[in-house]
Short mmCIF file of N, CA and C in Angstrom, two decimals:
data_model
loop_
_atom_site.label_atom_id
_atom_site.label_comp_id
_atom_site.label_asym_id
_atom_site.label_seq_id
_atom_site.Cartn_x
_atom_site.Cartn_y
_atom_site.Cartn_z
N MET A 1 25.49 -49.83 -91.05
CA MET A 1 25.28 -50.89 -92.02
C MET A 1 24.98 -50.26 -93.37
N VAL A 2 25.59 -50.76 -94.38
CA VAL A 2 25.39 -50.32 -95.79
C VAL A 2 24.47 -51.32 -96.47
N ARG A 3 23.36 -50.81 -96.99
CA ARG A 3 22.40 -51.74 -97.65
C ARG A 3 22.41 -51.39 -99.17
N SER A 4 22.36 -52.37 -99.99
CA SER A 4 22.32 -52.22 -101.43
C SER A 4 20.98 -51.54 -101.82
N ILE A 5 21.07 -50.66 -102.78
CA ILE A 5 19.81 -50.12 -103.31
C ILE A 5 19.08 -51.14 -104.13
N TRP A 6 19.76 -52.17 -104.56
CA TRP A 6 19.15 -53.19 -105.39
C TRP A 6 18.52 -54.34 -104.62
N GLY A 7 18.84 -54.46 -103.35
CA GLY A 7 18.42 -55.65 -102.61
C GLY A 7 19.03 -56.86 -103.22
N SER A 8 18.23 -57.83 -103.61
CA SER A 8 18.76 -59.02 -104.29
C SER A 8 18.65 -58.98 -105.80
N LYS A 9 18.13 -57.81 -106.32
CA LYS A 9 17.95 -57.63 -107.74
C LYS A 9 19.21 -56.93 -108.33
N LYS A 10 19.36 -57.10 -109.61
CA LYS A 10 20.40 -56.38 -110.35
C LYS A 10 19.79 -55.77 -111.58
N CYS A 11 19.83 -54.43 -111.60
CA CYS A 11 19.32 -53.72 -112.76
C CYS A 11 20.43 -53.33 -113.71
N THR A 12 20.16 -53.48 -115.04
CA THR A 12 21.21 -53.09 -116.00
C THR A 12 20.56 -52.14 -117.08
N ALA A 13 19.47 -51.49 -116.71
CA ALA A 13 18.76 -50.62 -117.70
C ALA A 13 19.70 -49.55 -118.27
N CYS A 14 20.43 -48.89 -117.45
CA CYS A 14 21.35 -47.83 -117.93
C CYS A 14 22.51 -48.39 -118.74
N VAL A 15 23.05 -49.51 -118.26
CA VAL A 15 24.16 -50.18 -119.01
C VAL A 15 23.64 -50.61 -120.37
N ASP A 16 22.50 -51.18 -120.45
CA ASP A 16 21.95 -51.63 -121.74
C ASP A 16 21.60 -50.48 -122.69
N ALA A 17 21.16 -49.37 -122.11
CA ALA A 17 20.65 -48.25 -122.89
C ALA A 17 21.77 -47.31 -123.37
N CYS A 18 22.91 -47.32 -122.74
CA CYS A 18 23.98 -46.35 -123.00
C CYS A 18 24.54 -46.58 -124.42
N PRO A 19 24.39 -45.60 -125.31
CA PRO A 19 24.87 -45.76 -126.70
C PRO A 19 26.41 -45.76 -126.74
N ALA A 20 27.07 -45.21 -125.74
CA ALA A 20 28.53 -45.18 -125.75
C ALA A 20 29.11 -46.37 -125.06
N ARG A 21 28.31 -47.21 -124.45
CA ARG A 21 28.74 -48.36 -123.66
C ARG A 21 29.73 -47.85 -122.58
N ALA A 22 29.40 -46.74 -121.99
CA ALA A 22 30.32 -46.08 -121.03
C ALA A 22 30.00 -46.47 -119.58
N ILE A 23 28.87 -47.10 -119.33
CA ILE A 23 28.49 -47.45 -117.93
C ILE A 23 28.94 -48.88 -117.64
N THR A 24 29.64 -49.05 -116.57
CA THR A 24 30.29 -50.33 -116.29
C THR A 24 29.32 -51.36 -115.64
N GLY A 25 28.32 -50.84 -114.94
CA GLY A 25 27.46 -51.78 -114.24
C GLY A 25 27.82 -52.05 -112.84
N ALA A 26 28.92 -51.48 -112.43
CA ALA A 26 29.37 -51.64 -111.00
C ALA A 26 28.36 -50.94 -110.08
N GLU A 27 28.14 -51.48 -108.92
CA GLU A 27 27.22 -50.87 -107.98
C GLU A 27 27.89 -49.73 -107.23
N TRP A 28 27.22 -48.60 -107.19
CA TRP A 28 27.72 -47.44 -106.44
C TRP A 28 27.82 -47.70 -104.93
N SER A 29 28.84 -47.19 -104.38
CA SER A 29 28.97 -47.17 -102.94
C SER A 29 29.86 -45.98 -102.55
N ARG A 30 29.73 -45.50 -101.35
CA ARG A 30 30.41 -44.36 -100.90
C ARG A 30 31.92 -44.53 -101.12
N GLY A 31 32.55 -43.58 -101.72
CA GLY A 31 34.00 -43.63 -101.96
C GLY A 31 34.44 -44.26 -103.25
N ILE A 32 33.48 -44.86 -103.99
CA ILE A 32 33.91 -45.52 -105.23
C ILE A 32 34.37 -44.46 -106.24
N ALA A 33 35.41 -44.79 -106.97
CA ALA A 33 35.90 -43.85 -107.97
C ALA A 33 35.00 -43.79 -109.19
N ARG A 34 34.83 -42.62 -109.81
CA ARG A 34 33.98 -42.45 -110.97
C ARG A 34 34.34 -43.48 -112.09
N ARG A 35 35.64 -43.61 -112.26
CA ARG A 35 36.12 -44.46 -113.38
C ARG A 35 35.62 -45.95 -113.21
N GLU A 36 35.28 -46.35 -111.94
CA GLU A 36 34.79 -47.69 -111.77
C GLU A 36 33.32 -47.78 -112.16
N LEU A 37 32.65 -46.66 -112.24
CA LEU A 37 31.23 -46.63 -112.58
C LEU A 37 31.00 -46.27 -114.07
N LEU A 38 31.82 -45.36 -114.53
CA LEU A 38 31.62 -44.76 -115.86
C LEU A 38 32.88 -44.46 -116.56
N ASP A 39 32.96 -44.78 -117.85
CA ASP A 39 34.03 -44.35 -118.71
C ASP A 39 33.69 -42.95 -119.25
N ALA A 40 34.06 -41.95 -118.54
CA ALA A 40 33.67 -40.54 -118.91
C ALA A 40 34.27 -40.14 -120.21
N VAL A 41 35.43 -40.69 -120.61
CA VAL A 41 36.02 -40.36 -121.92
C VAL A 41 35.15 -40.92 -123.02
N ALA A 42 34.69 -42.12 -122.91
CA ALA A 42 33.82 -42.79 -123.92
C ALA A 42 32.49 -42.03 -124.01
N CYS A 43 31.95 -41.67 -122.84
CA CYS A 43 30.66 -40.88 -122.83
C CYS A 43 30.83 -39.57 -123.61
N ASN A 44 31.86 -38.85 -123.25
CA ASN A 44 32.11 -37.53 -123.89
C ASN A 44 32.37 -37.66 -125.36
N ARG A 45 33.18 -38.70 -125.70
CA ARG A 45 33.51 -38.92 -127.13
C ARG A 45 32.26 -39.19 -127.96
N HIS A 46 31.39 -40.05 -127.41
CA HIS A 46 30.14 -40.37 -128.13
C HIS A 46 29.29 -39.06 -128.30
N LEU A 47 29.22 -38.29 -127.25
CA LEU A 47 28.44 -37.06 -127.27
C LEU A 47 29.03 -36.11 -128.36
N LEU A 48 30.32 -35.95 -128.39
CA LEU A 48 30.94 -35.05 -129.38
C LEU A 48 30.74 -35.58 -130.79
N GLU A 49 30.69 -36.84 -130.97
CA GLU A 49 30.55 -37.45 -132.30
C GLU A 49 29.13 -37.40 -132.81
N THR A 50 28.17 -37.33 -131.91
CA THR A 50 26.77 -37.47 -132.32
C THR A 50 25.87 -36.30 -132.15
N THR A 51 26.36 -35.23 -131.47
CA THR A 51 25.52 -34.08 -131.23
C THR A 51 26.25 -32.79 -131.63
N GLN A 52 25.47 -31.78 -131.83
CA GLN A 52 26.07 -30.45 -132.06
C GLN A 52 26.29 -29.81 -130.71
N SER A 53 27.31 -29.06 -130.60
CA SER A 53 27.62 -28.43 -129.33
C SER A 53 26.62 -27.26 -129.10
N LEU A 54 26.18 -27.12 -127.91
CA LEU A 54 25.32 -25.99 -127.50
C LEU A 54 26.12 -24.89 -126.80
N GLY A 55 27.41 -25.05 -126.86
CA GLY A 55 28.29 -24.07 -126.23
C GLY A 55 28.54 -24.30 -124.77
N ARG A 56 28.03 -25.44 -124.27
CA ARG A 56 28.24 -25.81 -122.84
C ARG A 56 28.33 -27.33 -122.78
N ARG A 57 28.80 -27.82 -121.67
CA ARG A 57 28.89 -29.25 -121.46
C ARG A 57 27.50 -29.80 -121.30
N GLN A 58 27.23 -30.94 -121.91
CA GLN A 58 25.90 -31.58 -121.77
C GLN A 58 26.10 -33.08 -121.83
N THR A 59 25.10 -33.79 -121.54
CA THR A 59 25.10 -35.26 -121.69
C THR A 59 23.85 -35.65 -122.41
N CYS A 60 23.82 -36.85 -122.96
CA CYS A 60 22.61 -37.27 -123.70
C CYS A 60 21.48 -37.60 -122.72
N GLY A 61 21.81 -38.06 -121.52
CA GLY A 61 20.83 -38.26 -120.46
C GLY A 61 20.00 -39.52 -120.59
N ILE A 62 20.39 -40.39 -121.54
CA ILE A 62 19.59 -41.65 -121.73
C ILE A 62 19.66 -42.49 -120.45
N CYS A 63 20.81 -42.57 -119.80
CA CYS A 63 20.95 -43.34 -118.61
C CYS A 63 20.03 -42.85 -117.50
N VAL A 64 19.89 -41.55 -117.38
CA VAL A 64 19.04 -40.97 -116.35
C VAL A 64 17.53 -41.23 -116.73
N ARG A 65 17.22 -41.14 -117.99
CA ARG A 65 15.83 -41.38 -118.45
C ARG A 65 15.36 -42.78 -118.13
N VAL A 66 16.23 -43.82 -118.30
CA VAL A 66 15.81 -45.17 -118.13
C VAL A 66 16.01 -45.73 -116.68
N CYS A 67 16.59 -44.92 -115.81
CA CYS A 67 16.87 -45.39 -114.46
C CYS A 67 15.61 -45.63 -113.66
N LEU A 68 15.47 -46.85 -113.15
CA LEU A 68 14.25 -47.23 -112.39
C LEU A 68 14.38 -46.70 -110.98
N VAL A 69 15.56 -46.61 -110.43
CA VAL A 69 15.80 -46.11 -109.11
C VAL A 69 15.38 -44.62 -109.03
N GLY A 70 15.79 -43.83 -110.03
CA GLY A 70 15.40 -42.43 -110.07
C GLY A 70 13.89 -42.26 -110.24
N LYS A 71 13.21 -43.18 -110.85
CA LYS A 71 11.74 -43.10 -111.00
C LYS A 71 11.02 -43.67 -109.75
N GLY A 72 11.77 -44.22 -108.83
CA GLY A 72 11.16 -44.78 -107.65
C GLY A 72 10.36 -46.07 -107.92
N SER A 73 10.67 -46.75 -109.01
CA SER A 73 9.86 -47.93 -109.32
C SER A 73 10.66 -49.21 -109.34
N PHE A 74 11.74 -49.23 -108.63
CA PHE A 74 12.65 -50.44 -108.64
C PHE A 74 12.42 -51.30 -107.41
N ALA A 75 11.63 -50.87 -106.49
CA ALA A 75 11.46 -51.62 -105.21
C ALA A 75 10.94 -52.94 -105.40
#
């Protein structure tokens, strides 16, 4: 049985916080394609337009910072 991490709730913290508007808001499930969850091109484009390169791939991390599931406080 697959159970939603959200239960009956729907969180949009990462969607709302993403400056690139790259996160779709679709709920993750095993086998879902990345493109259904995230517009990686938009994310990367925003990063390249707004930050200096550190010589390696990086992300802004705003979505991770605001994620309630990752903080364990969404229950």
